[in-house]
Amino acid sequence: GESMKEYKISLEIKNSKGKEILPSKNLKIGLGNTGRSNLITDIINMPLTDFGEYTVSLNYDNKSLGKITFYVNTSGGRNGKKENDLPN
């Protein structure tokens, strides 16, 4: 991006079926004199109701800036017994 300029970007989190699990979060980010910046934001009360892959993506002007994935897996529980069928 252009140095010392502010941009409006959106953060989206989707499950493996492509369904948004939280409403899209609009963020303002100011770039430094190198044209780069770090982004730190809180994501609270995020429901992880399904096992599998989740994708966190940043978008600007309907274009993807980048994305990262994480996984919700089952746990074996104690002594190999499942204690809970839900991820959280």
XYZ file of N, CA, C and O in Angstrom:
352
model
N 0.804 -1.185 0.000
C 0.000 0.000 0.000
C 0.852 1.256 0.000
O 2.067 1.207 0.115
N 0.188 2.357 -0.118
C 0.859 3.659 -0.136
C 1.222 4.067 1.284
O 0.404 3.974 2.205
N 2.461 4.532 1.466
C 2.919 4.878 2.806
C 2.119 6.040 3.381
O 1.646 6.916 2.661
N 1.945 5.985 4.709
C 1.262 7.017 5.486
C -0.190 7.237 5.057
O -0.731 8.320 5.217
N -0.824 6.217 4.516
C -2.212 6.309 4.082
C -3.063 5.353 4.920
O -2.590 4.320 5.364
N -4.332 5.702 5.115
C -5.254 4.863 5.869
C -6.149 4.090 4.897
O -6.625 4.644 3.910
N -6.364 2.818 5.210
C -7.198 1.959 4.373
C -8.292 1.324 5.227
O -8.094 1.062 6.414
N -9.418 1.046 4.598
C -10.504 0.320 5.247
C -10.465 -1.112 4.714
O -10.597 -1.331 3.510
N -10.291 -2.056 5.615
C -10.245 -3.455 5.228
C -11.300 -4.222 6.021
O -11.843 -3.727 6.999
N -11.586 -5.442 5.588
C -12.551 -6.274 6.307
C -11.901 -7.598 6.688
O -11.054 -8.121 5.968
N -12.300 -8.103 7.838
C -11.831 -9.376 8.341
C -13.017 -10.326 8.327
O -14.084 -9.992 8.846
N -12.836 -11.487 7.724
C -13.911 -12.486 7.641
C -13.407 -13.818 8.168
O -12.259 -14.195 7.926
N -14.281 -14.526 8.870
C -13.963 -15.863 9.375
C -15.056 -16.809 8.899
O -16.233 -16.575 9.153
N -14.637 -17.848 8.180
C -15.596 -18.802 7.618
C -15.221 -20.221 8.006
O -14.043 -20.539 8.178
N -16.251 -21.076 8.096
C -15.996 -22.488 8.374
C -15.704 -23.225 7.073
O -15.656 -22.617 5.997
N -15.539 -24.527 7.157
C -15.162 -25.316 5.978
C -16.247 -25.341 4.903
O -15.976 -25.630 3.744
N -17.482 -24.990 5.278
C -18.580 -24.945 4.309
C -18.717 -23.572 3.657
O -19.604 -23.340 2.856
N -17.831 -22.616 4.037
C -17.880 -21.272 3.480
C -18.849 -20.343 4.181
O -19.067 -19.220 3.748
N -19.409 -20.788 5.296
C -20.369 -19.973 6.042
C -19.619 -19.064 7.014
O -18.754 -19.521 7.768
N -19.975 -17.766 7.008
C -19.381 -16.835 7.965
C -19.838 -17.211 9.368
O -21.028 -17.388 9.609
N -18.888 -17.318 10.290
C -19.268 -17.684 11.658
C -19.431 -16.458 12.536
O -19.964 -16.561 13.634
N -18.959 -15.318 12.079
C -19.158 -14.021 12.721
C -19.435 -13.007 11.627
O -18.982 -13.182 10.498
N -20.142 -11.937 11.937
C -20.299 -10.887 10.920
C -18.929 -10.332 10.523
O -18.011 -10.275 11.338
N -18.804 -9.937 9.278
C -17.556 -9.352 8.791
C -17.204 -8.143 9.660
O -18.062 -7.345 10.012
N -15.935 -8.029 10.013
C -15.482 -6.932 10.879
C -14.721 -5.915 10.031
O -13.725 -6.256 9.389
N -15.219 -4.675 9.989
C -14.558 -3.617 9.226
C -13.524 -2.927 10.102
O -13.799 -2.568 11.241
N -12.333 -2.757 9.558
C -11.219 -2.194 10.296
C -10.576 -1.064 9.497
O -10.561 -1.098 8.273
N -10.030 -0.096 10.203
C -9.221 0.950 9.568
C -7.778 0.683 9.948
O -7.475 0.428 11.120
N -6.914 0.715 8.961
C -5.510 0.465 9.222
C -4.667 1.561 8.580
O -4.883 1.916 7.423
N -3.768 2.134 9.356
C -2.865 3.161 8.850
C -1.513 2.553 8.555
O -0.945 1.844 9.391
N -1.009 2.803 7.367
C 0.289 2.251 6.987
C 1.403 3.200 7.404
O 1.245 4.416 7.397
N 2.535 2.618 7.749
C 3.695 3.407 8.138
C 4.431 3.942 6.924
O 3.981 3.809 5.774
N 5.586 4.522 7.170
C 6.338 5.124 6.058
C 6.952 4.089 5.120
O 7.462 4.427 4.068
N 6.871 2.812 5.478
C 7.339 1.745 4.582
C 6.202 1.180 3.735
O 6.429 0.318 2.889
N 4.965 1.647 3.984
C 3.815 1.116 3.259
C 3.307 -0.192 3.841
O 2.530 -0.897 3.216
N 3.754 -0.522 5.053
C 3.345 -1.761 5.718
C 2.867 -1.458 7.129
O 3.146 -0.399 7.675
N 2.166 -2.426 7.698
C 1.670 -2.252 9.055
C 1.369 -3.609 9.663
O 1.159 -4.589 8.945
N 1.333 -3.674 10.965
C 0.878 -4.864 11.683
C -0.571 -4.649 12.083
O -1.002 -3.519 12.301
N -1.305 -5.733 12.195
C -2.707 -5.652 12.568
C -2.944 -6.549 13.776
O -2.609 -7.733 13.752
N -3.506 -5.968 14.817
C -3.901 -6.714 16.007
C -5.350 -6.346 16.299
O -5.694 -5.170 16.365
N -6.203 -7.362 16.447
C -7.615 -7.115 16.751
C -8.132 -8.215 17.663
O -7.572 -9.317 17.702
N -9.172 -7.914 18.412
C -9.812 -8.901 19.274
C -10.919 -9.608 18.503
O -11.689 -8.979 17.788
N -10.986 -10.905 18.676
C -12.092 -11.703 18.141
C -12.660 -12.440 19.345
O -12.061 -13.387 19.840
N -13.821 -11.969 19.819
C -14.386 -12.548 21.034
C -15.680 -13.298 20.723
O -16.352 -13.019 19.737
N -15.973 -14.250 21.570
C -17.196 -15.064 21.445
C -17.318 -15.719 20.078
O -18.387 -15.740 19.478
N -16.224 -16.256 19.592
C -16.240 -16.900 18.275
C -16.757 -18.332 18.423
O -16.121 -19.155 19.080
N -17.919 -18.624 17.851
C -18.480 -19.970 17.979
C -17.773 -20.964 17.055
O -17.715 -20.776 15.846
N -17.212 -21.990 17.638
C -16.577 -23.053 16.861
C -17.460 -24.285 16.980
O -17.173 -25.208 17.729
N -18.552 -24.281 16.236
C -19.571 -25.316 16.387
C -19.326 -26.545 15.531
O -19.986 -27.565 15.723
N -18.417 -26.453 14.568
C -18.142 -27.581 13.674
C -16.670 -27.955 13.747
O -15.807 -27.103 13.936
N -16.391 -29.232 13.558
C -15.020 -29.683 13.408
C -14.562 -29.354 11.995
O -15.373 -29.216 11.082
N -13.278 -29.202 11.797
C -12.742 -28.995 10.462
C -11.962 -27.702 10.324
O -11.502 -27.117 11.301
N -11.832 -27.273 9.096
C -11.013 -26.120 8.747
C -11.799 -24.815 8.831
O -12.946 -24.746 8.397
N -11.172 -23.796 9.376
C -11.709 -22.438 9.421
C -10.711 -21.523 8.719
O -9.505 -21.748 8.788
N -11.216 -20.495 8.046
C -10.357 -19.564 7.319
C -10.591 -18.144 7.815
O -11.734 -17.698 7.908
N -9.501 -17.461 8.131
C -9.535 -16.049 8.507
C -8.928 -15.291 7.331
O -7.805 -15.579 6.920
N -9.677 -14.338 6.766
C -9.167 -13.610 5.610
C -9.305 -12.102 5.793
O -10.227 -11.623 6.443
N -8.359 -11.381 5.197
C -8.381 -9.920 5.151
C -8.643 -9.510 3.715
O -8.015 -10.032 2.784
N -9.566 -8.568 3.536
C -9.940 -8.137 2.193
C -9.932 -6.615 2.103
O -10.238 -5.922 3.072
N -9.596 -6.126 0.919
C -9.653 -4.696 0.627
C -10.284 -4.529 -0.747
O -9.828 -5.139 -1.719
N -11.344 -3.748 -0.806
C -12.000 -3.472 -2.091
C -12.356 -4.767 -2.826
O -12.085 -4.922 -4.005
N -12.933 -5.721 -2.079
C -13.339 -7.035 -2.600
C -12.187 -7.863 -3.153
O -12.400 -8.772 -3.942
N -10.960 -7.559 -2.752
C -9.787 -8.338 -3.155
C -9.143 -8.912 -1.899
O -9.032 -8.241 -0.882
N -8.705 -10.154 -1.998
C -8.076 -10.811 -0.864
C -6.656 -10.284 -0.653
O -5.854 -10.238 -1.577
N -6.369 -9.869 0.579
C -5.017 -9.447 0.936
C -4.211 -10.610 1.493
O -2.989 -10.605 1.457
N -4.907 -11.580 2.031
C -4.257 -12.749 2.599
C -5.209 -13.519 3.471
O -6.267 -13.025 3.859
N -4.827 -14.756 3.744
C -5.667 -15.583 4.607
C -4.804 -16.607 5.331
O -3.679 -16.903 4.919
N -5.369 -17.105 6.409
C -4.722 -18.150 7.195
C -5.810 -19.122 7.620
O -6.963 -18.739 7.802
N -5.444 -20.375 7.763
C -6.426 -21.380 8.174
C -6.023 -21.976 9.524
O -4.852 -21.986 9.893
N -7.027 -22.445 10.246
C -6.790 -23.214 11.456
C -7.815 -24.328 11.504
O -8.810 -24.310 10.780
N -7.557 -25.320 12.336
C -8.391 -26.506 12.376
C -8.943 -26.750 13.772
O -8.262 -26.511 14.766
N -10.173 -27.239 13.824
C -10.791 -27.688 15.064
C -10.925 -29.202 14.934
O -11.574 -29.695 14.015
N -10.248 -29.916 15.830
C -10.218 -31.374 15.783
C -10.874 -31.960 17.031
O -11.007 -31.286 18.047
N -11.200 -33.234 16.954
C -11.738 -33.919 18.125
C -10.609 -34.246 19.086
O -9.453 -34.349 18.700
N -10.980 -34.421 20.320
C -10.028 -34.815 21.344
C -10.378 -36.217 21.790
O -11.547 -36.591 21.856
N -9.372 -36.984 22.119
C -9.619 -38.352 22.566
C -10.236 -38.422 23.944
O -10.759 -39.448 24.341
N -10.197 -37.315 24.691
C -10.731 -37.325 26.044
C -9.833 -38.128 26.968
O -8.721 -38.487 26.629
N -10.320 -38.414 28.143
C -9.543 -39.182 29.120
C -9.707 -40.673 28.857
O -10.800 -41.159 28.623
N -8.621 -41.366 28.897
C -8.614 -42.829 28.714
C -9.305 -43.251 27.415
O -9.966 -44.272 27.360
N -9.214 -42.414 26.371
C -9.792 -42.749 25.077
C -11.282 -42.574 24.990
O -11.896 -42.936 24.002
N -11.930 -42.030 26.031
C -13.377 -41.808 26.019
C -13.685 -40.373 25.638
O -13.117 -39.435 26.182
N -14.602 -40.201 24.686
C -15.023 -38.861 24.303
C -15.909 -38.289 25.393
O -16.886 -38.896 25.794
N -15.527 -37.115 25.892
C -16.306 -36.493 26.943
C -17.349 -35.530 26.399
O -18.339 -35.242 27.039
N -17.120 -35.047 25.196
C -18.004 -34.032 24.658
C -17.986 -34.129 23.135
O -16.921 -34.219 22.540
N -19.123 -34.115 22.501
C -19.186 -34.218 21.052
C -18.993 -32.892 20.340
O -18.860 -32.858 19.132
N -19.010 -31.774 21.081
C -18.857 -30.469 20.457
C -17.413 -29.993 20.577
O -16.733 -30.294 21.548
N -16.945 -29.212 19.597
C -15.558 -28.738 19.630
C -15.257 -27.856 20.826
O -14.155 -27.829 21.315
N -16.219 -27.050 21.283
C -15.937 -26.199 22.437
C -17.057 -26.327 23.407
O -17.641 -25.699 24.022
